[in-house]
Amino acid sequence: MNKLKTNLFSALRAIGKFLLSVLKHPKGRLGVILVGIVVVAAIFAPYLTPYELDDYDIANGLAKPSAEHLLGTDKNGIDILTQILYGARISLIIGITTGLCVTLLGATLGIVSAYFGKVSAAVILNIINVLLVIPTTPLMMIMSNLSSSYLMMIAIFTLIGWCGTARMVRAQVLSIMNMNYIRAAELSGGSKTYIMFRHIMPSVSHLLIMNCALSCAGFMIAEAGLSFIGLGDPSVMSWGKILVAAQESAFTSGLWAWVLAPGAAIFITVFGFMQIGYALEEILNPKMKRKRVKHRKKSASPALDAETVFASMTEMSVEDAQALKAEFEAGGTNA
Amino acid sequence: MKGYYLKKVLSSLFVLFIIISLNFFLPRMIFSDPAQPYFAGVPEDAIALREQIREANGFNDPLIVQYFNYLGRILTLDFGESHYYKESVWTVMFSRIPWSMVLTVSSLVFSIIFGILFGAVAGKKRDHAPDKALLALSGVTTAIPSFWLALVCVMLFAFTYKIFPYRGAMTAGYTLSMNGVAFLIAFAVCMAAAITLKLVLKKSVFIFAGIPVSLAAGLLVSVPMADILDVAYHAALPVMIAVFSGVISYALLVRNSMIAVTNEDYILTARAKGLPPRVVLYKHTFRNALLPLITNVGMSMAGLMGGSVLTEKIFSWPGMGQLLLDACNNGDYMLSQAILLLFAVITVVCNFITDLVYHKFDPRVKEV
């Protein structure tokens, strides 16, 4: 019991430390703030605005931005800001769920295809080949005839979108598969499933976490696009849908806020997720860390600089060797 | 080498077979009744008539018989009739393909040209101002949904300042007239010239450059100048938006590849030989850095076809994307499945050509 407690405690502390390192990273901080704003807007939408999505007020339709309606109203007099706040919900739900599903499915199939024998590899690679050739947008358009619910959209995105992640994971797994620690684990009798979860998963996890954040962003754009061409869930408000209505009536009446605001909302969310993704990449990628360490070592021990070695080999002063190197790095000699 | 291509052809055929099968099974999953697309205009309660249609189109046969009948029809390139347009699917598609090509090809060409220029400037030296600018831009532009950008541009340039037209591919009332014979003659003459040049100078670049040049020459000869200008005027805004969203990714690709090539041993050799930096940069680094671009262009050619749905919708451009969208909204399944298959065929063919071209330009892959 006590052991479990300490384990739990240390796990929590590790997670906390990780989250803190994201917040400390400048890109991560920016991303967390942007996404945080959108999440707050989505959760507290009913409290942030005095209007509802069905507050018809046709007499006050197509109103310009004012103190009552910060971004104006649409054809039916519904407040645009309210629509944007509620639209954040579906965007976040679809983006995050699809991102997670795609990453999980892609990671599992990617590892299985690399590590579990030739048959599974052949099957999965062939499926990937087919998926890569099928034009995604048209297939989604045809398949969304199936059902217009947003759950269906998540399912379709996942079914089509996993192959990129799977390919990336497969390449990574293939490159580490013959490393000594995997060999050692095999020799000491670890089962394939055990090795997959205990040794391979952690070594690709940095890729997965980063990929998850980036694919969340990508699927949010895709969702907005699909609902813009009229394939979204008709029962929920989404940013793409606001833009459709804006295209119909905002252009001629010059209601700039109506066109700009939903796009800005999409941009803020997507940009936030991307920044988190880039920050995670820099924090988690062991190669980037190693580079930093190497760099520090090099500058700490100038005795091993190439110029010094070169100077000791030839009869040249260290300064001359450094000048030669600088000249070379600047683009060669004047031959 | 031959084995490689044989394998490639077989796998392409396999992929197309899967897509054809998908086309067969999808309507049986999507619609409650697979014969749904055939019932256009037939009232709900005309059960006898519906049964007749079902029988006439073979929907009462066993599934496996239907499947092989379907395969047979597709293999003889018989896509049937579009139920919305009341015309053969081929006729409907062929009236739209050139319009899509105008948009796709011109935006691809401009994005590649500007992408290479920008990428080369940025990749020349790491962490210099252009490089930093490119990286910062790429972080921002990937987060901008291009259809929103298109909407803002339409509002700005077509409504607030009436610089560009906001819809359509030609001014209303115009029809595109094209002299087919003139096109063929001009195309043949230019191709013949290109082939002669190739045979005389022994450089296959002439063949690769000859195809687009001959196409352009054919179009210039066969279509009246006023029409070309009108279409160009209408295409300007959509193409600019497509270029804006495409150019950064190409630039980034060229930049990354230039930086990777700079670290290669042969660049070190070139510099050690004492070649002037300019020669090292343009003859050694830049040329080799363009190789990954070949693969990328081949892949994106097909993606552009499918991805232009949003642009075509915003600008009411009469292309394939718009056609597919209408087909989906009208339940015109015969048409939408043909378009899906056409897109897949284009992708497969583009991939294959990309492979061939890549082998031509990068002899290193031959060893594999």
Short mmCIF file of C-alpha atoms in Angstrom, two decimals, chain A residues 79-252:
data_model
loop_
_atom_site.label_atom_id
_atom_site.label_comp_id
_atom_site.label_asym_id
_atom_site.label_seq_id
_atom_site.Cartn_x
_atom_site.Cartn_y
_atom_site.Cartn_z
CA ASP A 79 -25.40 37.34 -31.55
CA ILE A 80 -22.22 36.37 -33.46
CA LEU A 81 -20.01 36.31 -30.36
CA THR A 82 -22.39 33.80 -28.78
CA GLN A 83 -22.14 31.61 -31.87
CA ILE A 84 -18.35 31.75 -31.75
CA LEU A 85 -18.22 30.87 -28.04
CA TYR A 86 -20.50 27.86 -28.55
CA GLY A 87 -18.66 26.94 -31.75
CA ALA A 88 -15.48 26.49 -29.72
CA ARG A 89 -17.05 23.42 -28.10
CA ILE A 90 -17.43 21.33 -31.23
CA SER A 91 -14.09 22.45 -32.59
CA LEU A 92 -12.28 21.36 -29.43
CA ILE A 93 -14.24 18.12 -29.08
CA ILE A 94 -13.57 17.04 -32.67
CA GLY A 95 -9.98 18.25 -32.70
CA ILE A 96 -8.87 16.69 -29.42
CA THR A 97 -10.82 13.43 -29.75
CA THR A 98 -9.68 12.85 -33.30
CA GLY A 99 -6.12 13.78 -32.44
CA LEU A 100 -6.06 11.25 -29.60
CA CYS A 101 -7.79 8.49 -31.60
CA VAL A 102 -5.55 8.97 -34.63
CA THR A 103 -2.42 8.94 -32.49
CA LEU A 104 -3.45 5.83 -30.58
CA LEU A 105 -4.53 3.89 -33.66
CA GLY A 106 -1.56 5.06 -35.69
CA ALA A 107 0.91 4.26 -32.91
CA THR A 108 -0.46 0.77 -32.30
CA LEU A 109 -0.59 -0.16 -35.97
CA GLY A 110 2.77 1.46 -36.62
CA ILE A 111 4.49 -0.52 -33.88
CA VAL A 112 2.69 -3.73 -34.80
CA SER A 113 3.66 -3.36 -38.45
CA ALA A 114 7.31 -2.85 -37.51
CA TYR A 115 7.64 -5.37 -34.73
CA PHE A 116 5.15 -8.21 -35.18
CA GLY A 117 6.26 -10.24 -38.14
CA LYS A 118 5.89 -10.07 -41.88
CA VAL A 119 2.19 -10.84 -42.26
CA SER A 120 0.94 -7.99 -40.09
CA ALA A 121 3.48 -5.69 -41.73
CA ALA A 122 2.26 -6.62 -45.21
CA VAL A 123 -1.40 -6.16 -44.29
CA ILE A 124 -0.91 -2.82 -42.58
CA LEU A 125 1.44 -1.44 -45.22
CA ASN A 126 -1.01 -2.32 -47.97
CA ILE A 127 -3.82 -0.59 -46.13
CA ILE A 128 -1.58 2.46 -45.73
CA ASN A 129 -0.76 2.39 -49.45
CA VAL A 130 -4.44 2.39 -50.33
CA LEU A 131 -5.25 5.15 -47.85
CA LEU A 132 -2.41 7.30 -49.17
CA VAL A 133 -3.77 7.11 -52.70
CA ILE A 134 -7.43 7.65 -51.88
CA PRO A 135 -8.14 11.35 -52.09
CA THR A 136 -9.12 12.19 -48.51
CA THR A 137 -11.43 15.15 -48.93
CA PRO A 138 -13.64 13.54 -51.61
CA LEU A 139 -13.86 10.29 -49.64
CA MET A 140 -14.91 12.21 -46.55
CA MET A 141 -17.49 14.07 -48.56
CA ILE A 142 -18.96 10.83 -49.88
CA MET A 143 -18.82 9.10 -46.52
CA SER A 144 -20.44 11.95 -44.66
CA ASN A 145 -23.66 10.98 -46.45
CA LEU A 146 -23.59 8.08 -44.00
CA SER A 147 -24.62 10.22 -41.07
CA SER A 148 -24.14 13.87 -40.37
CA SER A 149 -23.48 13.47 -36.64
CA TYR A 150 -20.18 14.86 -35.42
CA LEU A 151 -19.35 11.46 -33.91
CA MET A 152 -19.39 10.12 -37.46
CA MET A 153 -17.01 12.89 -38.48
CA ILE A 154 -14.61 11.82 -35.72
CA ALA A 155 -14.87 8.20 -36.87
CA ILE A 156 -14.20 9.09 -40.50
CA PHE A 157 -11.27 11.35 -39.63
CA THR A 158 -9.77 8.58 -37.52
CA LEU A 159 -10.27 5.86 -40.13
CA ILE A 160 -8.61 7.96 -42.81
CA GLY A 161 -6.08 9.93 -40.80
CA TRP A 162 -4.08 7.32 -38.91
CA CYS A 163 -1.77 6.30 -41.73
CA GLY A 164 0.55 9.31 -41.44
CA THR A 165 1.18 8.64 -37.76
CA ALA A 166 1.58 4.93 -38.39
CA ARG A 167 4.22 5.51 -41.05
CA MET A 168 6.15 7.87 -38.83
CA VAL A 169 6.03 5.50 -35.85
CA ARG A 170 7.00 2.54 -38.00
CA ALA A 171 10.07 4.33 -39.29
CA GLN A 172 11.09 5.25 -35.75
CA VAL A 173 10.54 1.71 -34.44
CA LEU A 174 12.50 0.19 -37.31
CA SER A 175 15.42 2.44 -36.48
CA ILE A 176 15.53 1.39 -32.81
CA MET A 177 14.52 -2.24 -33.24
CA ASN A 178 18.03 -3.58 -33.53
CA MET A 179 19.44 -1.56 -30.69
CA ASN A 180 21.12 -3.42 -27.90
CA TYR A 181 18.60 -2.73 -25.18
CA ILE A 182 15.79 -4.24 -27.22
CA ARG A 183 17.99 -7.25 -27.99
CA ALA A 184 18.81 -7.58 -24.31
CA ALA A 185 15.15 -7.48 -23.37
CA GLU A 186 14.41 -10.18 -25.95
CA LEU A 187 17.27 -12.37 -24.71
CA SER A 188 16.16 -12.09 -21.12
CA GLY A 189 12.84 -13.58 -22.16
CA GLY A 190 10.54 -10.57 -22.47
CA SER A 191 7.45 -11.27 -24.54
CA LYS A 192 6.82 -9.17 -27.64
CA THR A 193 3.84 -7.43 -26.09
CA TYR A 194 5.87 -6.65 -22.96
CA ILE A 195 8.74 -5.23 -25.00
CA MET A 196 6.32 -3.25 -27.12
CA PHE A 197 4.78 -1.49 -24.12
CA ARG A 198 7.80 -1.37 -21.80
CA HIS A 199 10.62 -0.54 -24.21
CA ILE A 200 9.34 0.54 -27.61
CA MET A 201 6.41 2.71 -26.55
CA PRO A 202 8.56 5.00 -24.36
CA SER A 203 11.10 5.51 -27.11
CA VAL A 204 8.46 6.72 -29.53
CA SER A 205 6.34 8.54 -26.95
CA HIS A 206 7.91 11.91 -27.64
CA LEU A 207 6.91 11.59 -31.27
CA LEU A 208 3.39 10.57 -30.30
CA ILE A 209 2.76 13.40 -27.86
CA MET A 210 4.00 15.95 -30.35
CA ASN A 211 2.07 14.32 -33.17
CA CYS A 212 -1.08 14.33 -31.09
CA ALA A 213 -0.93 18.10 -30.52
CA LEU A 214 -0.22 18.78 -34.20
CA SER A 215 -2.97 16.48 -35.45
CA CYS A 216 -5.47 18.11 -33.08
CA ALA A 217 -4.66 21.36 -34.86
CA GLY A 218 -4.92 19.77 -38.31
CA PHE A 219 -8.29 18.16 -37.65
CA MET A 220 -9.70 21.40 -36.31
CA ILE A 221 -8.96 23.03 -39.65
CA ALA A 222 -10.43 20.01 -41.45
CA GLU A 223 -13.58 20.18 -39.33
CA ALA A 224 -14.01 23.87 -40.07
CA GLY A 225 -13.55 23.17 -43.78
CA LEU A 226 -16.03 20.31 -43.86
CA SER A 227 -18.69 22.22 -41.99
CA PHE A 228 -18.03 25.12 -44.33
CA ILE A 229 -18.99 23.01 -47.34
CA GLY A 230 -22.10 21.93 -45.48
CA LEU A 231 -21.07 18.48 -44.29
CA GLY A 232 -20.98 19.24 -40.58
CA ASP A 233 -23.45 18.26 -37.91
CA PRO A 234 -26.54 20.41 -38.55
CA SER A 235 -27.55 20.31 -34.89
CA VAL A 236 -24.47 21.97 -33.41
CA MET A 237 -22.92 25.39 -33.97
CA SER A 238 -19.47 25.35 -35.50
CA TRP A 239 -17.05 27.97 -36.76
CA GLY A 240 -17.27 26.71 -40.32
CA LYS A 241 -21.03 27.13 -40.24
CA ILE A 242 -20.77 30.74 -39.06
CA LEU A 243 -18.54 31.43 -42.06
CA VAL A 244 -21.09 29.91 -44.46
CA ALA A 245 -23.74 32.28 -43.16
CA ALA A 246 -21.23 35.12 -43.33
CA GLN A 247 -20.47 34.35 -46.97
CA GLU A 248 -24.18 34.57 -47.75
CA SER A 249 -24.89 37.94 -46.20
CA ALA A 250 -21.88 39.68 -44.64
CA PHE A 251 -20.11 40.57 -47.87
CA THR A 252 -22.70 42.89 -49.29
#
